Coordinates of C-alpha atoms in Angstrom, one line a residue:
Chain O
M1 CA 6.4 19.7 -27.1
S2 CA 3.8 22.4 -27.6
Q3 CA 3.4 24.5 -24.5
V4 CA 1.0 27.0 -26.0
S5 CA -2.7 26.5 -26.5
N6 CA -3.9 25.5 -29.9
S7 CA -7.6 25.5 -29.8
D8 CA -8.8 28.0 -32.3
G9 CA -11.7 30.1 -31.0
S10 CA -11.5 29.4 -27.4
A11 CA -7.8 30.2 -26.7
K12 CA -7.6 31.8 -23.3
Y13 CA -4.9 34.2 -24.4
A14 CA -5.1 36.5 -27.3
I15 CA -1.4 36.4 -27.8
E16 CA 1.2 33.8 -26.6
L17 CA 4.9 33.8 -27.3
Q18 CA 6.9 30.9 -26.0
G19 CA 10.7 31.0 -26.2
V20 CA 10.8 33.0 -29.3
C21 CA 14.2 33.8 -30.9
K22 CA 14.9 35.8 -34.0
S23 CA 18.1 36.9 -35.6
F24 CA 18.8 39.0 -38.6
R25 CA 22.1 37.6 -40.0
R26 CA 24.3 37.6 -36.9
T27 CA 22.4 40.1 -34.9
Q28 CA 20.0 38.6 -32.4
V29 CA 16.9 40.7 -32.1
L30 CA 14.8 38.6 -29.8
S31 CA 16.1 36.1 -27.4
N32 CA 13.9 33.6 -25.6
L33 CA 10.9 35.9 -25.5
T34 CA 8.0 34.4 -23.5
M35 CA 4.8 36.5 -23.0
R36 CA 1.1 36.1 -22.7
V37 CA -1.7 38.6 -23.2
E38 CA -5.1 37.8 -21.8
R39 CA -8.2 38.4 -23.8
G40 CA -10.0 41.6 -23.2
K41 CA -7.0 43.3 -21.7
T42 CA -5.2 46.5 -22.9
F43 CA -1.6 45.6 -23.0
A44 CA 1.3 48.0 -23.6
F45 CA 4.5 46.7 -25.0
L46 CA 7.4 49.0 -24.1
G47 CA 11.0 49.3 -25.0
R48 CA 13.6 51.7 -26.3
N49 CA 14.0 52.2 -30.0
G50 CA 15.5 49.0 -31.4
A51 CA 14.5 46.8 -28.4
G52 CA 12.6 44.4 -30.7
K53 CA 9.1 45.7 -30.5
T54 CA 8.4 46.1 -34.2
T55 CA 10.0 42.7 -34.9
S56 CA 7.8 41.0 -32.4
I57 CA 4.7 42.7 -33.8
R58 CA 5.6 41.7 -37.4
M59 CA 5.9 38.2 -36.2
L60 CA 2.4 38.3 -34.6
L61 CA 1.0 39.2 -38.0
G62 CA 2.9 36.5 -39.9
L63 CA 5.1 39.1 -41.7
L64 CA 8.2 37.5 -40.2
K65 CA 8.9 34.0 -39.1
C66 CA 10.7 33.2 -35.8
D67 CA 13.9 31.1 -35.8
Q68 CA 12.9 29.2 -32.6
G69 CA 9.9 29.1 -30.3
E70 CA 6.2 29.3 -30.8
V71 CA 3.8 32.2 -31.6
R72 CA 0.0 32.0 -31.2
V73 CA -2.4 34.7 -32.0
L74 CA -6.0 33.9 -31.1
G75 CA -4.8 30.3 -31.0
L76 CA -3.5 30.4 -34.6
D77 CA 0.1 30.2 -35.8
P78 CA 0.6 33.3 -37.9
A79 CA 3.5 31.8 -39.8
T80 CA 1.2 29.2 -41.4
E81 CA -2.3 30.8 -41.1
A82 CA -1.5 34.5 -41.7
L83 CA -4.7 35.1 -43.6
K84 CA -6.9 33.7 -40.9
V85 CA -5.0 35.9 -38.4
R86 CA -5.3 39.0 -40.5
A87 CA -9.0 38.5 -40.8
R88 CA -9.5 38.6 -37.1
V89 CA -6.8 41.2 -36.1
G90 CA -6.8 44.9 -36.7
Y91 CA -3.3 46.3 -37.4
L92 CA -2.0 49.8 -37.4
A93 CA 1.7 49.9 -38.5
E94 CA 4.2 52.3 -37.2
D95 CA 4.1 55.4 -39.4
Q96 CA 1.6 53.7 -41.6
Q97 CA 1.8 54.9 -45.2
M98 CA -1.4 55.1 -47.2
Y99 CA -1.8 56.2 -50.8
G100 CA -1.5 59.9 -50.5
W101 CA -3.5 60.6 -53.7
M102 CA -6.6 58.7 -52.4
R103 CA -9.3 60.6 -50.7
V104 CA -10.5 59.4 -47.3
H105 CA -13.8 57.9 -48.6
E106 CA -11.8 56.2 -51.4
I107 CA -9.4 54.4 -49.2
V108 CA -12.2 53.1 -47.0
R109 CA -13.9 51.6 -50.1
F110 CA -10.5 50.3 -51.3
V111 CA -9.7 48.5 -48.1
A112 CA -13.2 47.1 -47.4
P113 CA -13.1 44.1 -49.9
F114 CA -10.0 42.7 -48.2
Y115 CA -12.2 41.8 -45.2
A116 CA -15.1 39.4 -45.2
T117 CA -16.5 40.9 -42.0
W118 CA -16.1 44.6 -43.0
D119 CA -18.9 46.7 -41.5
H120 CA -19.3 49.7 -43.7
D121 CA -21.8 51.5 -41.4
L122 CA -19.3 51.1 -38.6
A123 CA -16.5 52.6 -40.7
L124 CA -18.8 55.6 -41.5
K125 CA -19.7 55.9 -37.8
Y126 CA -16.0 56.0 -36.9
L127 CA -15.2 58.5 -39.7
R128 CA -17.9 60.7 -38.3
E129 CA -16.9 60.4 -34.7
F130 CA -13.2 61.0 -35.5
E131 CA -14.3 64.1 -37.5
L132 CA -12.4 62.9 -40.6
P133 CA -13.1 64.9 -43.8
L134 CA -14.3 62.4 -46.4
A135 CA -13.3 64.3 -49.5
T136 CA -9.8 65.3 -48.4
K137 CA -6.8 63.6 -50.0
I138 CA -4.7 61.5 -47.5
K139 CA -1.6 63.5 -48.2
H140 CA -3.4 66.6 -46.8
L141 CA -4.4 65.1 -43.5
S142 CA -2.7 66.1 -40.3
K143 CA -0.6 63.5 -38.4
G144 CA -3.5 63.1 -35.9
Q145 CA -6.0 62.6 -38.6
N146 CA -3.7 60.1 -40.3
V147 CA -3.6 58.0 -37.1
R148 CA -7.4 58.1 -36.7
L149 CA -7.9 57.1 -40.3
G150 CA -5.5 54.2 -39.7
L151 CA -7.6 53.3 -36.7
V152 CA -10.8 53.3 -38.8
L153 CA -9.2 51.0 -41.3
A154 CA -8.0 48.7 -38.5
L155 CA -11.3 48.6 -36.7
A156 CA -14.1 48.4 -39.2
H157 CA -13.9 44.7 -39.7
R158 CA -14.7 44.3 -35.9
P159 CA -11.4 42.5 -35.0
E160 CA -11.1 40.6 -31.7
L161 CA -7.6 41.8 -31.3
V162 CA -6.1 45.1 -32.3
I163 CA -2.4 45.5 -32.7
L164 CA -1.0 49.1 -32.8
D165 CA 2.6 49.8 -33.4
D166 CA 3.5 53.0 -31.6
P167 CA 0.3 54.7 -32.6
A168 CA 0.9 57.8 -30.4
L169 CA 4.3 58.5 -32.0
G170 CA 4.5 62.0 -33.2
L171 CA 1.1 63.1 -31.8
D172 CA 1.0 66.3 -29.7
P173 CA -0.2 66.1 -26.1
V174 CA -3.7 67.1 -26.9
M175 CA -4.0 64.4 -29.6
R176 CA -2.4 61.8 -27.4
K177 CA -5.1 62.3 -24.8
Q178 CA -7.7 62.2 -27.5
F179 CA -6.2 59.0 -28.8
N180 CA -6.3 57.5 -25.3
R181 CA -10.0 58.4 -25.1
D182 CA -10.6 56.7 -28.5
L183 CA -8.9 53.6 -27.1
I184 CA -11.0 53.6 -24.0
T185 CA -14.3 54.3 -25.7
H186 CA -14.1 52.3 -28.9
L187 CA -11.9 49.4 -27.8
Q188 CA -11.9 48.8 -24.0
G189 CA -15.6 49.8 -23.9
E190 CA -16.3 47.0 -26.3
G191 CA -14.2 44.4 -24.6
R192 CA -11.6 43.9 -27.3
T193 CA -8.0 43.0 -26.7
V194 CA -5.5 45.8 -27.5
F195 CA -1.8 45.2 -27.9
Y196 CA 0.1 48.4 -28.5
S197 CA 3.7 49.5 -28.4
S198 CA 5.2 52.6 -27.1
H199 CA 8.5 53.8 -25.6
L200 CA 6.9 56.0 -22.9
L201 CA 5.7 54.2 -19.8
Y202 CA 4.0 57.3 -18.3
E203 CA 2.0 57.7 -21.6
V204 CA 0.5 54.2 -21.4
E205 CA -0.1 54.3 -17.6
P206 CA -3.6 55.8 -17.7
V207 CA -4.8 53.3 -20.3
A208 CA -3.0 50.0 -20.0
D209 CA -4.2 47.1 -17.8
E210 CA -0.7 45.6 -18.0
V211 CA 2.7 46.5 -19.4
A212 CA 5.6 44.4 -20.6
I213 CA 9.1 45.9 -20.8
L214 CA 11.4 44.6 -23.5
D215 CA 15.1 45.3 -23.5
G216 CA 17.7 44.0 -25.8
G217 CA 15.3 41.4 -27.2
R218 CA 14.4 40.1 -23.7
L219 CA 11.3 40.5 -21.6
V220 CA 12.6 42.2 -18.4
R221 CA 9.2 42.7 -16.7
Q222 CA 5.5 42.1 -17.1
A223 CA 3.1 43.6 -14.6
D224 CA 0.4 46.2 -14.1
T225 CA 1.7 49.7 -13.4
E226 CA 0.6 49.8 -9.8
T227 CA 2.5 46.6 -9.0
L228 CA 5.5 48.1 -10.8
R229 CA 5.3 51.2 -8.7
R230 CA 5.0 49.1 -5.5
D231 CA 7.8 46.7 -6.4
V232 CA 10.4 49.1 -7.8
K233 CA 11.8 51.6 -5.3
Q234 CA 15.1 53.3 -4.6
F235 CA 16.7 52.7 -1.2
V236 CA 19.4 55.1 0.0
L237 CA 21.7 53.5 2.6
D238 CA 25.2 53.3 3.9
R239 CA 27.7 51.6 1.5
V240 CA 29.1 49.4 4.2
A241 CA 25.6 48.3 5.3
L242 CA 24.7 47.4 1.7
A243 CA 27.2 44.6 1.6
T244 CA 25.3 42.7 4.3
V245 CA 22.0 42.8 2.3
R246 CA 23.1 42.9 -1.3
D247 CA 22.5 39.2 -2.0
D248 CA 18.8 39.5 -1.2
M249 CA 18.2 42.5 -3.3
S250 CA 17.0 42.3 -6.9
V251 CA 19.1 45.2 -8.1
L252 CA 18.2 47.2 -11.2
E253 CA 20.5 50.1 -10.7
L254 CA 23.1 51.2 -8.3
Q255 CA 24.7 54.6 -7.8
R256 CA 27.2 55.9 -5.3
A257 CA 27.6 59.3 -3.7
G258 CA 30.2 59.5 -1.0
D259 CA 29.4 57.1 1.7
D260 CA 25.9 56.6 0.5
V261 CA 24.6 54.2 -2.2
A262 CA 21.3 54.6 -4.0
V263 CA 20.0 51.2 -5.0
T264 CA 17.0 50.7 -7.2
V265 CA 15.4 47.3 -6.6
Q266 CA 12.4 45.4 -8.0
N267 CA 11.6 43.6 -4.7
A268 CA 10.9 46.6 -2.5
A269 CA 8.7 45.0 0.1
A270 CA 11.2 42.2 0.8
V271 CA 14.1 44.6 0.9
R272 CA 12.3 46.9 3.3
A273 CA 11.5 44.0 5.6
L274 CA 15.1 42.8 5.5
L275 CA 16.5 46.2 6.3
D276 CA 14.1 46.6 9.2
R277 CA 15.0 43.2 10.5
E278 CA 18.7 43.8 10.2
G279 CA 18.3 47.2 11.8
V280 CA 19.9 49.0 8.9
G281 CA 19.0 52.7 8.5
Y282 CA 17.7 53.7 5.1
R283 CA 15.5 56.1 3.1
V284 CA 13.0 55.0 0.5
V285 CA 12.4 57.0 -2.6
D286 CA 9.2 56.5 -4.6
L287 CA 10.0 56.6 -8.3
N288 CA 8.0 57.9 -11.2
L289 CA 7.3 55.6 -14.1
D290 CA 10.0 57.2 -16.3
E291 CA 12.6 56.4 -13.6
I292 CA 11.2 52.9 -13.3
F293 CA 11.4 52.4 -17.0
A294 CA 14.9 53.8 -17.1
A295 CA 16.0 51.5 -14.3
Y296 CA 14.9 48.5 -16.3
V297 CA 16.2 49.4 -19.7
A298 CA 19.2 51.6 -18.9
G299 CA 20.3 50.5 -15.5
V300 CA 20.5 46.8 -15.9
N301 CA 22.6 46.2 -19.0
D302 CA 25.5 48.4 -18.3
D303 CA 25.6 48.1 -14.6
D304 CA 24.9 44.5 -13.7
A305 CA 28.5 43.5 -14.0
G306 CA 29.5 46.9 -12.8
A307 CA 27.1 46.7 -9.8
A308 CA 28.5 43.4 -8.7
M309 CA 32.0 44.8 -9.0
S310 CA 31.4 47.9 -7.1
V311 CA 29.8 46.0 -4.3
E312 CA 32.9 43.9 -3.9
E313 CA 34.9 47.1 -3.9
L314 CA 32.5 48.4 -1.3
A315 CA 32.8 45.4 1.1
P316 CA 34.4 46.3 4.4
Q317 CA 38.2 46.2 4.3
R318 CA 39.6 43.1 6.1
Chain D
M1 CA -16.5 67.4 -10.8
F2 CA -13.1 68.6 -11.8
L3 CA -10.3 66.2 -11.5
R4 CA -6.7 66.6 -12.7
I5 CA -4.3 63.8 -13.6
E6 CA -0.6 64.5 -13.4
K7 CA 1.3 62.3 -15.8
G8 CA 4.7 61.2 -14.8
S9 CA 4.0 61.8 -11.1
S10 CA 5.4 59.3 -8.5
A11 CA 1.8 58.9 -7.2
P12 CA -0.2 56.3 -9.1
I13 CA -3.2 57.6 -11.1
S14 CA -5.7 55.7 -9.0
R15 CA -4.3 57.4 -5.9
Q16 CA -4.4 60.8 -7.5
I17 CA -8.1 60.3 -8.4
A18 CA -9.0 58.8 -5.0
H19 CA -7.4 61.7 -3.2
Q20 CA -9.1 64.4 -5.3
I21 CA -12.5 62.8 -4.8
A22 CA -11.9 62.5 -1.1
S23 CA -10.8 66.2 -0.9
L24 CA -13.9 67.3 -2.9
C25 CA -16.1 65.4 -0.4
A26 CA -14.2 66.9 2.6
A27 CA -14.5 70.4 1.2
G28 CA -18.2 69.9 0.6
S29 CA -18.0 70.5 -3.2
L30 CA -19.4 66.9 -3.4
K31 CA -22.4 66.6 -1.1
P32 CA -23.8 63.5 0.5
G33 CA -26.3 61.9 -1.9
E34 CA -24.8 63.5 -4.9
R35 CA -24.3 61.3 -7.9
L36 CA -20.9 60.8 -9.4
P37 CA -20.2 60.4 -13.1
S38 CA -20.5 56.7 -14.2
V39 CA -17.3 54.7 -14.6
R40 CA -17.5 55.0 -18.3
E41 CA -18.1 58.7 -18.4
L42 CA -15.3 59.5 -16.0
A43 CA -12.9 57.1 -17.8
R44 CA -13.6 58.9 -21.1
D45 CA -13.4 62.4 -19.6
L46 CA -10.0 61.7 -18.0
G47 CA -8.7 59.4 -20.6
V48 CA -8.2 56.7 -18.0
N49 CA -8.8 52.9 -18.1
Q50 CA -12.3 52.0 -16.9
N51 CA -10.9 49.4 -14.5
T52 CA -8.8 52.1 -12.8
I53 CA -11.9 54.2 -12.2
L54 CA -13.8 51.2 -11.0
R55 CA -11.1 50.3 -8.5
V56 CA -11.1 53.9 -7.1
Y57 CA -14.9 53.8 -6.7
E58 CA -14.7 50.4 -5.0
R59 CA -11.9 51.5 -2.7
L60 CA -13.7 54.7 -1.7
S61 CA -16.9 52.7 -1.1
G62 CA -14.9 50.4 1.1
D63 CA -13.8 53.5 3.0
G64 CA -17.4 54.5 3.4
L65 CA -17.0 57.7 1.4
L66 CA -19.0 56.6 -1.6
E67 CA -21.9 54.2 -2.1
M68 CA -22.2 52.1 -5.2
R69 CA -25.9 51.3 -5.8
Q70 CA -26.6 48.4 -8.1
G71 CA -28.0 49.7 -11.4
Q72 CA -28.2 53.3 -10.2
G73 CA -24.7 54.5 -10.1
T74 CA -22.2 55.8 -7.5
F75 CA -23.2 58.4 -4.9
V76 CA -21.5 60.3 -2.1
A77 CA -22.3 58.4 1.1
D78 CA -24.3 60.0 3.8
G79 CA -22.0 61.2 6.6
A80 CA -19.1 61.0 4.2
K81 CA -17.8 64.2 5.6
A82 CA -17.8 62.9 9.2
N83 CA -14.7 61.2 10.6
A84 CA -12.1 59.7 8.4
S85 CA -12.2 55.9 7.9
P86 CA -9.3 53.7 9.0
G87 CA -8.2 53.4 5.4
Q88 CA -8.1 57.2 5.0
R89 CA -6.3 57.6 8.3
A90 CA -3.7 55.1 7.3
R91 CA -3.0 56.9 4.0
L92 CA -2.9 60.3 5.8
I93 CA -0.4 58.9 8.3
E94 CA 1.8 57.8 5.4
E95 CA 1.7 61.3 3.9
L96 CA 2.4 62.9 7.2
R97 CA 5.3 60.5 7.7
Q98 CA 6.8 61.7 4.4
I99 CA 6.3 65.3 5.3
G100 CA 7.8 64.6 8.7
R101 CA 10.9 63.0 7.1
Q102 CA 11.3 66.0 4.8
A103 CA 11.0 68.4 7.8
Q104 CA 13.6 66.3 9.8
S105 CA 16.0 66.4 6.9
L106 CA 15.8 70.2 7.1
G107 CA 16.9 69.9 10.7
L108 CA 13.6 70.9 12.3
S109 CA 12.8 69.6 15.8
H110 CA 9.5 68.0 16.7
E111 CA 8.3 71.2 18.4
Q112 CA 9.1 73.2 15.3
I113 CA 7.2 70.8 13.0
H114 CA 4.1 70.9 15.3
E115 CA 4.4 74.7 15.2
L116 CA 4.5 74.7 11.4
L117 CA 1.4 72.4 11.2
S118 CA -0.5 74.8 13.5
V119 CA 0.5 77.7 11.2
A120 CA -0.8 75.8 8.2
L121 CA -4.1 74.8 9.9
G122 CA -4.5 78.5 11.0
E123 CA -4.1 79.6 7.4
L124 CA -6.8 77.1 6.3
D125 CA -9.2 78.4 8.9
E126 CA -8.6 81.9 7.8
Q127 CA -9.2 80.9 4.2
A128 CA -12.4 79.2 5.1
A129 CA -13.7 82.2 7.0
H130 CA -12.8 84.4 4.0
D131 CA -14.6 82.1 1.6
L132 CA -17.6 82.1 3.9
A133 CA -17.7 85.9 4.0
G134 CA -17.3 85.9 0.2
N135 CA -20.3 83.6 -0.2
L136 CA -22.5 85.6 2.2
S137 CA -21.8 89.0 0.6

């Protein structure tokens, strides 16, 4: 029955989800989510607000149980071995709240005893590198300093896997870039697995080895960003010609303008070859990552039925 | 070496970096034998994944523009400024094709497009002459 690996230390994947479903009362938040994150990779988990990102992350940490399916983190089931998971995972919650009245050096000493592998020298080194003021009360830290303090607390026990829930949320562009540098220097540079969520594909592009796009509780695509760019393109062609090739297109979005249709597909190479073979005239548009993201999370839901309908409508009159 | 990453562009980051390094070599700002920043350094400076930088260095080495020496680092190859490699040519043709398509959509004829290219090249020559004069004075 078990399709996920269960060996403890040697699991090939840092994270495995297999057919995971989760509902809150009658609202289904995750449906049949299957996803694997290789060890040592930096993995960005993308979706709009409410797509199910935080629910998935809480499940990885054993804070929520799934209704169906299997979850493995470093080969462990977080639902039954939450403490073992927490010992080996660093976690930064979305908008993490820390005791505002504590000073920076106090919270570091407060958190340390929770972890057997806590490395106090490493914590001090990060505090120094992140230029965090030790004697300042947490409530007086800036948003950027707050995130960096959260990172120190998530990293000082040398976790194999780091899970960050929208860490760049609310950071200004300068701090975002600095945050990316921190990720690259302190995490990628040391070969750790990073799993972090965001709702901005172009923000994660410089850093992520791979991205997964979640929409309405389903995984709609997992790939590296260069593959995404290569596969997802917009074709502008005549509406009558479209009917002859529509079946072989994996359509994400379809727009009409007069006699032309703009079709965003996720199998660009095949579509291009097909159009060339059929001798259909077309124009290809390279999309930026925002447009690609929008095609997946905004195009598909509303337009899939609509797209099929409009193509029928478009078919040549007999 | 100054490089600039444009976020949200329709050009992938690896292509942006590769282009800019190739341009710096072509313009002579990076000279044959010159050492480039290490993968780690450049990744940190630009805030870009180390694997991306490594891929760029590998691709440009494949094109004969750079040379990765085991244990020593990455250098601008000798004769990097000479003729463009097949890979570089292929990418240039792709860009020219896009420009050509743009020009055609404006209703320009082949002759007019050639003419515009000549004008642009002429301006580059003038610029180069001007820079040279500036350096000598």
